[in-house]
Coordinates of C-alpha atoms and ligand atoms in Angstrom, one line a residue:
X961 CA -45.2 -28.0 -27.2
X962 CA -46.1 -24.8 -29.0
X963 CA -43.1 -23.5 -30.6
X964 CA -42.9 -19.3 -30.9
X965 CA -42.2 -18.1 -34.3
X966 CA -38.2 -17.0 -34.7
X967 CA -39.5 -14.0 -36.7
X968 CA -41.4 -10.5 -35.2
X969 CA -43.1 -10.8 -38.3
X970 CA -44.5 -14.3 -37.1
X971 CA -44.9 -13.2 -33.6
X972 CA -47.0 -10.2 -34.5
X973 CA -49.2 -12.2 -37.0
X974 CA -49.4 -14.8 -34.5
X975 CA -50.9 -11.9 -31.9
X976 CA -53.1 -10.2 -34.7
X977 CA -54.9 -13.9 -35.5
X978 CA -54.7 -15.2 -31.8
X979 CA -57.2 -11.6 -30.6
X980 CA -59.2 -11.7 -34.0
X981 CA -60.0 -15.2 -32.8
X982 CA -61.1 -14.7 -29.6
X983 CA -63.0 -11.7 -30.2
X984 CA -64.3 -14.0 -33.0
X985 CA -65.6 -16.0 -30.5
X986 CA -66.6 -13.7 -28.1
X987 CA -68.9 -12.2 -30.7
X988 CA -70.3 -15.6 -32.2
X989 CA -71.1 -16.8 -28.3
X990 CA -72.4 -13.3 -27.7
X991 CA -74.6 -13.4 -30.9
X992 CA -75.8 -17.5 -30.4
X993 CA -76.9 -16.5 -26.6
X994 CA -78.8 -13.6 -27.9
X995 CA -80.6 -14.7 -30.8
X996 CA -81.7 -17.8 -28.2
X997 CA -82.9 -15.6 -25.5
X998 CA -84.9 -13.5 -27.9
X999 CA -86.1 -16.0 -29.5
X1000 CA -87.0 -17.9 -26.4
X1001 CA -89.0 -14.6 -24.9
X1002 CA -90.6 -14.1 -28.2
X1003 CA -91.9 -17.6 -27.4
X1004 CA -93.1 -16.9 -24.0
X1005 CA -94.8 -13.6 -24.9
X1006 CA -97.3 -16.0 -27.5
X1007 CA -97.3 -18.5 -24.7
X1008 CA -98.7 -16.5 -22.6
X1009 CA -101.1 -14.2 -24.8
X1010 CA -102.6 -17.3 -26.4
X1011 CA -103.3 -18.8 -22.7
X1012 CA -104.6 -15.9 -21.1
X1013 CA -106.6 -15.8 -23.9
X1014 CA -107.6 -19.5 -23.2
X1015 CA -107.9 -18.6 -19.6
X1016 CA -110.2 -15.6 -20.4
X1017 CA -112.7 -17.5 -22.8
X1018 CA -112.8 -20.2 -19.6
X1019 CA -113.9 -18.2 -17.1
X1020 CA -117.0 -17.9 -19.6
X1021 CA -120.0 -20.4 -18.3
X1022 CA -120.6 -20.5 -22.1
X1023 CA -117.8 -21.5 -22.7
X1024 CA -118.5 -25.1 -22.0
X1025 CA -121.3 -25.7 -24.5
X1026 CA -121.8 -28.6 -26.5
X1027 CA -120.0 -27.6 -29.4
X1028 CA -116.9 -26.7 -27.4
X1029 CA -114.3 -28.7 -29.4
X1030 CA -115.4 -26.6 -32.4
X1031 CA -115.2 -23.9 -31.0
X1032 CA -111.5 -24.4 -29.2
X1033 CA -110.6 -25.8 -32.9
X1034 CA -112.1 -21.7 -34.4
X1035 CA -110.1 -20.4 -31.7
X1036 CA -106.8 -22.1 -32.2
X1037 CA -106.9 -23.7 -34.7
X1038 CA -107.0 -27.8 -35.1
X1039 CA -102.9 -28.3 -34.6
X1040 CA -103.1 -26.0 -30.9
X1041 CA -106.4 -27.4 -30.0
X1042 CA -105.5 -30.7 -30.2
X1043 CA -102.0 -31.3 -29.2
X1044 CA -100.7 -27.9 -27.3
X1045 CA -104.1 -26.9 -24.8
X1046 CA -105.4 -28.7 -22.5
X1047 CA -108.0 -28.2 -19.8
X1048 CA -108.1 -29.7 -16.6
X1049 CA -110.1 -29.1 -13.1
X1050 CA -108.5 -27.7 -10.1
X1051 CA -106.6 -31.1 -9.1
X1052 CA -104.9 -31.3 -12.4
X1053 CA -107.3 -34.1 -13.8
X1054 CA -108.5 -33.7 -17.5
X1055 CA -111.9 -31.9 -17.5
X1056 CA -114.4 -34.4 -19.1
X1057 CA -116.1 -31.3 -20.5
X1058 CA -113.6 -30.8 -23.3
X1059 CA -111.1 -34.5 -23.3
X1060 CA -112.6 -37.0 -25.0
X1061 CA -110.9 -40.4 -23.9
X1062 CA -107.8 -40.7 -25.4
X1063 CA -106.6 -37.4 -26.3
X1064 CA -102.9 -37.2 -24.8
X1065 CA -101.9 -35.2 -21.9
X1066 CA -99.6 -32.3 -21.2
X1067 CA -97.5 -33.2 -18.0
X1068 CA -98.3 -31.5 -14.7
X1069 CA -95.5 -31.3 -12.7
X1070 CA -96.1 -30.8 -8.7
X1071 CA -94.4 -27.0 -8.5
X1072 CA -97.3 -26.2 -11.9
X1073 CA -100.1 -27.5 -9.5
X1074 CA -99.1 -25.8 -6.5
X1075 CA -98.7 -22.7 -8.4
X1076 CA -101.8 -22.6 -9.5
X1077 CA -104.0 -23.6 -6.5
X1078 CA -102.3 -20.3 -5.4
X1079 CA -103.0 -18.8 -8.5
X1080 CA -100.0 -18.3 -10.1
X1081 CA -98.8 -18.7 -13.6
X1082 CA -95.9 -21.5 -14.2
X1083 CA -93.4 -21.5 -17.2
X1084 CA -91.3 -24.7 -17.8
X1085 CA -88.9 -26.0 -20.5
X1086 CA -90.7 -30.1 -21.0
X1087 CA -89.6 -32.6 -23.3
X1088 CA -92.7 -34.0 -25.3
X1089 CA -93.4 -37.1 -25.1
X1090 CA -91.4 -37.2 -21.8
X1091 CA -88.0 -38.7 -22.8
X1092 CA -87.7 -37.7 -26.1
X1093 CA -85.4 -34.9 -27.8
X1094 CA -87.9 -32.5 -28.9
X1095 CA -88.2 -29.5 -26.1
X1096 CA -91.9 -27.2 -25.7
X1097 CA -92.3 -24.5 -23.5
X1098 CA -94.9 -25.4 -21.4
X1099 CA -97.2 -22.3 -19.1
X1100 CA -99.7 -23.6 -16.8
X1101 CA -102.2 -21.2 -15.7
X1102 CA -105.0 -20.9 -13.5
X1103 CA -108.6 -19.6 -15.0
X1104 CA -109.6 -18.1 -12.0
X1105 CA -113.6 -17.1 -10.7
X1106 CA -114.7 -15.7 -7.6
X1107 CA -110.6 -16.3 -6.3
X1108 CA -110.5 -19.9 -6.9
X1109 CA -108.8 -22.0 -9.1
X1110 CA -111.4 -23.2 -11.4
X1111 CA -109.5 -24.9 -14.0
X1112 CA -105.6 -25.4 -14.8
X1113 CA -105.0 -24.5 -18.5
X1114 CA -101.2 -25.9 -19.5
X1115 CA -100.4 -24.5 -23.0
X1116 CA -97.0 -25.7 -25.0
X1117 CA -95.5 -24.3 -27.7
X1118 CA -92.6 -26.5 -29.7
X1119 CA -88.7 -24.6 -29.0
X1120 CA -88.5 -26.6 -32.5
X1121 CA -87.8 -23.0 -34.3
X1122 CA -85.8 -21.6 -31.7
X1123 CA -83.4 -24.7 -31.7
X1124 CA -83.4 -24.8 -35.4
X1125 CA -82.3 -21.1 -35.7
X1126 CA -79.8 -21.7 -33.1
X1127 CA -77.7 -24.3 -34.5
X1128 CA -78.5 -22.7 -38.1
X1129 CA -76.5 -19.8 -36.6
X1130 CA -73.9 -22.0 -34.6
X1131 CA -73.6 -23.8 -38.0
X1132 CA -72.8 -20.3 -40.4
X1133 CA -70.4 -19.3 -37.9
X1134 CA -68.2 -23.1 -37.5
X1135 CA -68.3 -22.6 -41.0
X1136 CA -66.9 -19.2 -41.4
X1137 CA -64.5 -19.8 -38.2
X1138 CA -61.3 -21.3 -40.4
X1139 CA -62.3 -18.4 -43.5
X1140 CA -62.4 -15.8 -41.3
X1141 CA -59.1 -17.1 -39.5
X1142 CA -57.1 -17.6 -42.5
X1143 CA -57.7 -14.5 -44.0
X1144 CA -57.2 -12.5 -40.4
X1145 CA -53.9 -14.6 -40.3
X1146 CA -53.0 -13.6 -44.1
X1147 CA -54.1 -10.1 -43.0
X1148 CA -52.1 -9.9 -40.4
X1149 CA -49.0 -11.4 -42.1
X1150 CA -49.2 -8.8 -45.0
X1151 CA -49.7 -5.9 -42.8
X1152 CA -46.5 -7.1 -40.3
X1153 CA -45.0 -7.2 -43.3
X1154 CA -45.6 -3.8 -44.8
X1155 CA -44.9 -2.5 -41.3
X1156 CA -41.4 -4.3 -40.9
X1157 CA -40.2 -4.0 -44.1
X1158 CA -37.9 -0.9 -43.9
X1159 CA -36.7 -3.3 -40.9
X1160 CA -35.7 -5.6 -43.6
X1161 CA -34.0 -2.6 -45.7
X1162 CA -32.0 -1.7 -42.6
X1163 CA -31.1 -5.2 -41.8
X1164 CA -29.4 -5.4 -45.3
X1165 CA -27.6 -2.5 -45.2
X1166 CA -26.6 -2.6 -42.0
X1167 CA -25.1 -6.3 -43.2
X1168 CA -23.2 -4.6 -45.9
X1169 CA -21.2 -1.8 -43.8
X1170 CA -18.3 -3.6 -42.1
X1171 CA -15.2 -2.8 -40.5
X1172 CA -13.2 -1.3 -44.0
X1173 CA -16.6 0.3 -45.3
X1174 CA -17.7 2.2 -42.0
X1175 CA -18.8 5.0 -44.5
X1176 CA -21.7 3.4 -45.8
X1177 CA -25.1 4.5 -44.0
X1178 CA -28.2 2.7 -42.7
X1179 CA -31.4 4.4 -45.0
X1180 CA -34.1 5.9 -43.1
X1181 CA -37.7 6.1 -43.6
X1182 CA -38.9 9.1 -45.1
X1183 CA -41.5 8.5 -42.3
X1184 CA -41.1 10.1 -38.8
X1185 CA -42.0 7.1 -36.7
X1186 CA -40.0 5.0 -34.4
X1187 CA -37.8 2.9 -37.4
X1188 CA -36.8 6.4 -38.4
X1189 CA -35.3 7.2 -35.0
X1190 CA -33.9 3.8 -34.8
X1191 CA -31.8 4.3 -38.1
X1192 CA -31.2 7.9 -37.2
X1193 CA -29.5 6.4 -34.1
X1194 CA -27.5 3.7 -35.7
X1195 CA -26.0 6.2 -38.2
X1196 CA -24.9 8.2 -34.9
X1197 CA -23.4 5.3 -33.6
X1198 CA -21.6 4.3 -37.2
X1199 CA -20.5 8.0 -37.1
X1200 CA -18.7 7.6 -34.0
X1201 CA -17.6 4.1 -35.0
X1202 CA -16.0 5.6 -38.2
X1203 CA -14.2 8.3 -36.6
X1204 CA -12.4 6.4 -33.7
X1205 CA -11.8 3.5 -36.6
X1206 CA -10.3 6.0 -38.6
X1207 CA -8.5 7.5 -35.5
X1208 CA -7.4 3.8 -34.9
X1209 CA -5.9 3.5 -37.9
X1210 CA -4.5 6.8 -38.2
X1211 CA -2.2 6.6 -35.0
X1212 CA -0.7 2.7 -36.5
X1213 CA 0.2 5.1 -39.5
X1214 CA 1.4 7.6 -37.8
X1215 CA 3.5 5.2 -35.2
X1216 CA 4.4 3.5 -37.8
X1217 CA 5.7 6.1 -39.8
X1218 CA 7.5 7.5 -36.5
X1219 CA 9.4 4.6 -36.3
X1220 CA 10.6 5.0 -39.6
X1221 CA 13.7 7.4 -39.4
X1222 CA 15.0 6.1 -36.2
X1223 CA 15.0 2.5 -37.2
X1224 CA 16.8 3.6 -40.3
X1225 CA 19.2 5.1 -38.1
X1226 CA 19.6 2.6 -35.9
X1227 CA 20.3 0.4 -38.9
X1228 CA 23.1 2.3 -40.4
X1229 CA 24.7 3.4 -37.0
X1230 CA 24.7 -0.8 -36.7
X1231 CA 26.6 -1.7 -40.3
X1232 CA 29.0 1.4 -39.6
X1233 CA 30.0 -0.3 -36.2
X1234 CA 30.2 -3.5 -37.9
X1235 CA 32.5 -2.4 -40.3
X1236 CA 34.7 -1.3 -38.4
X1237 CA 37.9 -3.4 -37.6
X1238 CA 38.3 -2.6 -33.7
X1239 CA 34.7 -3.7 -32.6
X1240 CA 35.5 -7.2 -30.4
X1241 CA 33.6 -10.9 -31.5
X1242 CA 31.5 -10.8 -29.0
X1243 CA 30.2 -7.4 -30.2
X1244 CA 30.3 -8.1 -33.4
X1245 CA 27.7 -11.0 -32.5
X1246 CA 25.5 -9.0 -30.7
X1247 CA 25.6 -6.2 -33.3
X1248 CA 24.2 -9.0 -36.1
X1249 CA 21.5 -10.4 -34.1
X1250 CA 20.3 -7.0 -33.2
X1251 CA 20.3 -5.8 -36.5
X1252 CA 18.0 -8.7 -37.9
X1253 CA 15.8 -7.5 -34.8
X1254 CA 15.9 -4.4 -36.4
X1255 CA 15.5 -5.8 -39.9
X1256 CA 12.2 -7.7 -38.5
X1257 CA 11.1 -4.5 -36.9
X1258 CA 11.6 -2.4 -40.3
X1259 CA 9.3 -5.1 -42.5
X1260 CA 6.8 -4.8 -39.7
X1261 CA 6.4 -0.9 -40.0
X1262 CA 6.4 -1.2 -43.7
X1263 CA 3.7 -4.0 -43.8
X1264 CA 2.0 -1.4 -41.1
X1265 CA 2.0 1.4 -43.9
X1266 CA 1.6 -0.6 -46.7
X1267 CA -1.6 -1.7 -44.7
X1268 CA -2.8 1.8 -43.5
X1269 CA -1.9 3.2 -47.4
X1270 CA -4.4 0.3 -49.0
X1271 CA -7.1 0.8 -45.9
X1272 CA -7.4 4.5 -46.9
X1273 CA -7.4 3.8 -50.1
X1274 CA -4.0 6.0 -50.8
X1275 CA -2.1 3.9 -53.0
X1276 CA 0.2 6.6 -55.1
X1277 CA -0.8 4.9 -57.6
X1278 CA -4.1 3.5 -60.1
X1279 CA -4.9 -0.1 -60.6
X1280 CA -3.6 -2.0 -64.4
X1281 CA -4.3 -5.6 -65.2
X1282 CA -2.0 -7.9 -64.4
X1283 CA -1.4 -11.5 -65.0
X1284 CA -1.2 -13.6 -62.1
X1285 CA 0.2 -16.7 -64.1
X1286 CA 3.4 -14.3 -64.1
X1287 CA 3.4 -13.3 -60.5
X1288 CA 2.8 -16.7 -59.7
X1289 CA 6.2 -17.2 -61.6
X1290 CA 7.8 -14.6 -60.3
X1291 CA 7.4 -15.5 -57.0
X1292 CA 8.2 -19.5 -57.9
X1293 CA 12.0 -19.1 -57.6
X1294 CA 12.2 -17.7 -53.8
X1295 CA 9.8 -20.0 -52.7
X1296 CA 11.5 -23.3 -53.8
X1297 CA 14.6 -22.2 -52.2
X1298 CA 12.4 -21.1 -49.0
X1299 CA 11.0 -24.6 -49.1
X1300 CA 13.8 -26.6 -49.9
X1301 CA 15.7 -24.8 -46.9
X1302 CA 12.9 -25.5 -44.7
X1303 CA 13.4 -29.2 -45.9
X1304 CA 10.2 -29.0 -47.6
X1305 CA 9.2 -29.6 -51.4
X1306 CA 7.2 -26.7 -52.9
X1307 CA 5.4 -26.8 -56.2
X1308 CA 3.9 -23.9 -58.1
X1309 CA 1.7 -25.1 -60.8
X1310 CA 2.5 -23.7 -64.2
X1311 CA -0.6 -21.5 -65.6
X1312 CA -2.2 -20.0 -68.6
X1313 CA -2.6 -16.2 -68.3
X1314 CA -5.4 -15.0 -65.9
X1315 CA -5.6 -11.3 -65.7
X1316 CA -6.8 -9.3 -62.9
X1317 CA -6.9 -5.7 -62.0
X1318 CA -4.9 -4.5 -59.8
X1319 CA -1.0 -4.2 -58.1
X1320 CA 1.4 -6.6 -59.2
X1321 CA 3.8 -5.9 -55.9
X1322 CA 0.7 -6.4 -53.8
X1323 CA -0.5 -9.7 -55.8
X1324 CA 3.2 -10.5 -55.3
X1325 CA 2.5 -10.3 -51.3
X1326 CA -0.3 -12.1 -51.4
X1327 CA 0.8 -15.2 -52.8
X1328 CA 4.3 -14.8 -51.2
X1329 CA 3.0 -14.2 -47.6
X1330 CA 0.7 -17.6 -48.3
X1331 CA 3.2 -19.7 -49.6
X1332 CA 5.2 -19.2 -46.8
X1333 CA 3.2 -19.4 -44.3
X1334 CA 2.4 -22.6 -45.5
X1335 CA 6.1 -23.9 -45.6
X1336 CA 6.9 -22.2 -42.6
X1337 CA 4.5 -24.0 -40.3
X1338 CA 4.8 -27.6 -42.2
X1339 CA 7.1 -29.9 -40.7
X1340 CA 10.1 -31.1 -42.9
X1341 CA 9.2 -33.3 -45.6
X1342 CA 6.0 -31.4 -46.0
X1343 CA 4.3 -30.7 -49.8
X1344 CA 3.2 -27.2 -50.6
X1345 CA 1.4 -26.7 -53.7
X1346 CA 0.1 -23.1 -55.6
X1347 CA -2.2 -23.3 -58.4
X1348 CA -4.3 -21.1 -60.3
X1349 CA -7.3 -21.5 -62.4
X1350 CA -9.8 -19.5 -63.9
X1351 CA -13.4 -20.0 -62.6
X1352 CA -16.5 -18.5 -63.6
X1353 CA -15.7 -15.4 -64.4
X1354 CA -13.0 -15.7 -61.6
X1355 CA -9.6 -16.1 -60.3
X1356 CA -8.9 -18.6 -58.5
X1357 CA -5.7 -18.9 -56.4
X1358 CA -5.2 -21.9 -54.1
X1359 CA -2.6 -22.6 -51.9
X1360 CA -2.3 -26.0 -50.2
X1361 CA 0.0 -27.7 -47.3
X1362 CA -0.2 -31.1 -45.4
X1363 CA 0.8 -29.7 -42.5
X1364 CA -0.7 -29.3 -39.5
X1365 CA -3.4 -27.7 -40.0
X1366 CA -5.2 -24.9 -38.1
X1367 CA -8.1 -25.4 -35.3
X1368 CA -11.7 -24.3 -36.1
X1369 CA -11.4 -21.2 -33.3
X1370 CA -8.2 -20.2 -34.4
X1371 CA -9.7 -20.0 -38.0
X1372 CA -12.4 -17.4 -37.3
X1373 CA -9.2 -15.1 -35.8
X1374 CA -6.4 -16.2 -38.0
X1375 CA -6.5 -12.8 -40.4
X1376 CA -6.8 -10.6 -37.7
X1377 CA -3.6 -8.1 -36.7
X1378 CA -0.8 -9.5 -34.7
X1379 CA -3.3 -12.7 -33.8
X1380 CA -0.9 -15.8 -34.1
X1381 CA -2.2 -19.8 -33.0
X1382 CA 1.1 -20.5 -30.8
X1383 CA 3.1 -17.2 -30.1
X1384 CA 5.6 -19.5 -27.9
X1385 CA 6.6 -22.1 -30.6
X1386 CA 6.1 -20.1 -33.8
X1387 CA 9.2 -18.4 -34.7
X1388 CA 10.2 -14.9 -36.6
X1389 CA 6.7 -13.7 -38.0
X1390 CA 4.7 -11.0 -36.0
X1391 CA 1.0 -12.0 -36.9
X1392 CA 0.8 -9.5 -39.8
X1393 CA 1.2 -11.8 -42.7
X1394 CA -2.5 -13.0 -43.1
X1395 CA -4.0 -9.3 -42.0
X1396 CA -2.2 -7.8 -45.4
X1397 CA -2.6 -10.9 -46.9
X1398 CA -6.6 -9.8 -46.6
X1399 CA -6.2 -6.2 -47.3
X1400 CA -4.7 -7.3 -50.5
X1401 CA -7.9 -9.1 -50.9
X1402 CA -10.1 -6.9 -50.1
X1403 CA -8.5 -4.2 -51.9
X1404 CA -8.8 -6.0 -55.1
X1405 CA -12.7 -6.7 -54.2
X1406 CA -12.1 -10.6 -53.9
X1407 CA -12.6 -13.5 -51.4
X1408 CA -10.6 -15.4 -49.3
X1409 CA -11.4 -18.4 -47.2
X1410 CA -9.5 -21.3 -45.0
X1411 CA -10.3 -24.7 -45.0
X1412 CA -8.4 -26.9 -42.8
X1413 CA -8.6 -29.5 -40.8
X1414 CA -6.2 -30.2 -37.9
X1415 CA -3.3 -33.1 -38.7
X1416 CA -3.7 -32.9 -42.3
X1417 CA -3.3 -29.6 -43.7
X1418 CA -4.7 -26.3 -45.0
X1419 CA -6.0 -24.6 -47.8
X1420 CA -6.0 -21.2 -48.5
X1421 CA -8.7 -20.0 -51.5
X1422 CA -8.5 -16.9 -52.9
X1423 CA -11.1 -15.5 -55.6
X1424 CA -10.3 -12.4 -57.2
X1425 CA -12.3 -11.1 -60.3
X1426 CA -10.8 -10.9 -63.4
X1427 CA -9.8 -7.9 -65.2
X1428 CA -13.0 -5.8 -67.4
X1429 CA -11.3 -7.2 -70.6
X1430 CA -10.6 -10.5 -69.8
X1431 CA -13.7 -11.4 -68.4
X1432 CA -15.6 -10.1 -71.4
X1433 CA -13.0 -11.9 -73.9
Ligands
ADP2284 P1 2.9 -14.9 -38.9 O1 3.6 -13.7 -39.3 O2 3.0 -15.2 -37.4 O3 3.1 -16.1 -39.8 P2 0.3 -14.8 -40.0 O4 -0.8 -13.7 -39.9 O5 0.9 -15.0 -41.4 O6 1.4 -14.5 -38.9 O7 -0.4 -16.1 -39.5 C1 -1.1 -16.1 -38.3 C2 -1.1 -17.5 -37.7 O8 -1.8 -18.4 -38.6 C3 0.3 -18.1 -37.5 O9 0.7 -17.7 -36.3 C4 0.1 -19.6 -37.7 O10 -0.2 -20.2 -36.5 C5 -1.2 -19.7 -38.5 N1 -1.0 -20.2 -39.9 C6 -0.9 -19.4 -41.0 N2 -0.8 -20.2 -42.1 C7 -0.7 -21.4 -41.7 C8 -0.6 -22.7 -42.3 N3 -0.5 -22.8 -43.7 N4 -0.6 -23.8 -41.6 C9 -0.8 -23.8 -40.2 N5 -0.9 -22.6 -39.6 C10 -0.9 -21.5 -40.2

């Protein structure tokens, strides 16, 4: 089964080569038929000068004198005379005039001999001797005088020449087939590829704009043609794109930052009541739980403007280096009492300095919101381990659980917004975490990426590069 190329660049070659070819041979049948008609015809014409010729000089009385073998061998030489003319009487039989006993015979074939007791001239394709490979034209014509057939004069002429230039032809062009196929398909290869490649240029920057760099523009060809329009029309389409992203994000800002005051509010009107000495039990209760609702709501619009401020790039303030050994420290303490709570045993590898560039309260986030993720959704008696190495010219944070692990689908969707495996078991979190957890990332220009496998745990691998001065030290 002919398999199509995955490539347009394949496909067209494949085209380009597949007409070359058959025009190819188009042309090569065209030219072999033609040079072996002409070549035939030319073959005919002698045959038929040399015997009218023959014919003429028979009608002659003289002709038949007793030197008429020299004289056919002055005419036609010796090769003609002996082996390609012949002369016989009106029935076909060899006239004894002119064939000495044991000369050899030109056939006569029934149609020839009718022909010419009517008169007429017969042209025939004969193998000679009958049964071998070696083809003559044979005529067989009438010498006519007084309107009878006096004599039949067959004349052959060898197609040796005309087979011979034939195949020399055929030969040339099986020979130059493959050469002229390769380099049509090389052609053709090199040209699709000069044609397509501002289809590559687009392809790779069209890779390179994502969601958070919606700025970025597809390069068009200084050209006119229809690759221009096409870019012309995706940067339309990453215009709008852009602006209803940015809207997007502009109204979860703006929500956000609407929900702000009252919650704030809300909060304060709630500790006043609490405070107070008259409000019943029962109240009391309901006032706490609602304001830990209210507490969960208040970190979910900060972590909303925290994520809008670093999406827009509005952070109040620049990037300084940072050493992640000491965040990592930092955030040590409040994780092992996390863990330990959640009956779980935490462990954050001690480090030497690896400096970064960026936001220490952000880095903060980033290994906090891991860590607990990780002993939040391992079951008690779970191990959660932090390290940090340097790598390459790289950062590398890794944090580990044996818990249960998260399934390939849920992996591809795990760092989008509000997007949580089990909403119905899992408890407090909002499906935030891992969303800032990547704008953290990306803000800092590194890498993160999941590997886990269900029942046995997960691993979280961030990559961050190091700080201008530390990587060149
Ligand atoms: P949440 O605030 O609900 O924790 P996240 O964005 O932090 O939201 O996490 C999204 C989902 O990813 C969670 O609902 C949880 O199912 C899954 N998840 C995150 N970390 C882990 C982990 N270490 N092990 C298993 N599942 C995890």
């Amino acid at each position: 089964m002919i398999r199509h190329p995955s490539t347009l660049r394949g496909r067209l070659t494949l085209w380009y080569t597949g007409i070359l070819t058959a025009m190819f041979a188009l042309l090569a049948l065209t030219s072999v038929i033609l040079l072996d008609r002409g070549l035939r015809n030319n073959v005919d014409d002698s045959l038929n000068t040399v015997g009218r010729a023959i014919a003429d000089s028979v009608r002659r009385p003289s002709f038949f004198g007793p030197d008429i073998e020299d004289s056919l061998q002055s005419m036609f030489g010796p090769e003609l005379a002996q082996r390609f003319f012949q002369l016989l009487d009106p029935f076909g039989r060899p006239d004894p005039r002119v064939a000495p006993p044991g000369r050899s015979r030109l056939p006569l074939s029934a149609v020839a001999l009718r022909n010419a007791e009517k008169g007429e001239a017969t042209l025939e394709t004969v193998r000679l001797p009958p049964g071998s490979n070696k083809s003559f034209r044979l005529l067989t014509l009438p010498a006519m005088r007084n309107g009878a057939t006096r004599n039949i004069v067959p004349v052959a002429m060898a197609l040796e020449n005309v087979e011979y230039a034939r195949s020399s032809l055929l030969f040339t062009l099986l020979m130059l087939a493959p050469v002229a196929l390769a380099v049509s398909a090389l052609g053709g290869w090199f040209l699709a590829r000069r044609a397509l490649a501002p289809v590559d240029t687009m392809v790779e920057a069209a890779r390179r704009i994502e969601a958070e760099n919606l700025a970025k523009r597809i390069p068009a060809p200084t050209s006119e043609d229809e690759l221009a329009r096409l870019a012309a029309v995706l940067n339309d389409m990453l215009e709008r794109l852009e602006r209803s992203f940015v809207a997007a994000r502009q109204f979860s800002a703006d929500a956000a930052h609407e929900l702000r005051t009252p919650l704030t509010i809300l909060k304060g009107e709630m500790e006043v009541a609490l405070r107070s000495a008259q409000a019943p039990v029962e109240i009391r209760k309901t006032l706490v739980s609602c304001l830990e609702e209210v507490d969960r709501l208040n970190g979910l619009v900060e972590d909303l403007l925290l994520m809008a401020s670093m999406e827009s790039n509005a952070l109040s303030m620049p990037p300084k280096p940072v050493n992640l050994a000491e965040v990592l420290e930092d955030a040590a303490p409040a994780l092992s009492e996390l863990a330990s709570r959640a009956g779980n045993y935490s462990k954050v590898a001690p480090a030497p300095p690896v400096w970064v560039e960026g936001y220490d309260s952000l880095l903060f986030r980033l290994v906090f919101n891991l860590a607990e993720n990780a002993i939040k959704y391992t079951p008690r008696g779970g191990r959660i381990e932090v390290t940090l190495e340097q790598q390459n010219g790289s950062a590398v944070l890794q944090v580990k659980d044996n818990g249960p692990g998260i399934a390939a689908e849920a992996q591809e969707r795990i760092f989008d917004r509000f997007y949580r495996v089990d909403p119905a078991r899992e408890g407090s979190g909002c499906g935030l975490g891992l969303a800032l957890v990547r704008s953290i990332v990306q803000l800092h220009k590194g890498e993160i990426r999941l590997s886990s496998t269900l029942g046995a745990g997960s691993c979280f691998r961030v990559t961050l590069p190091l700080a201008p001065a530390a990587a060149s030290a």
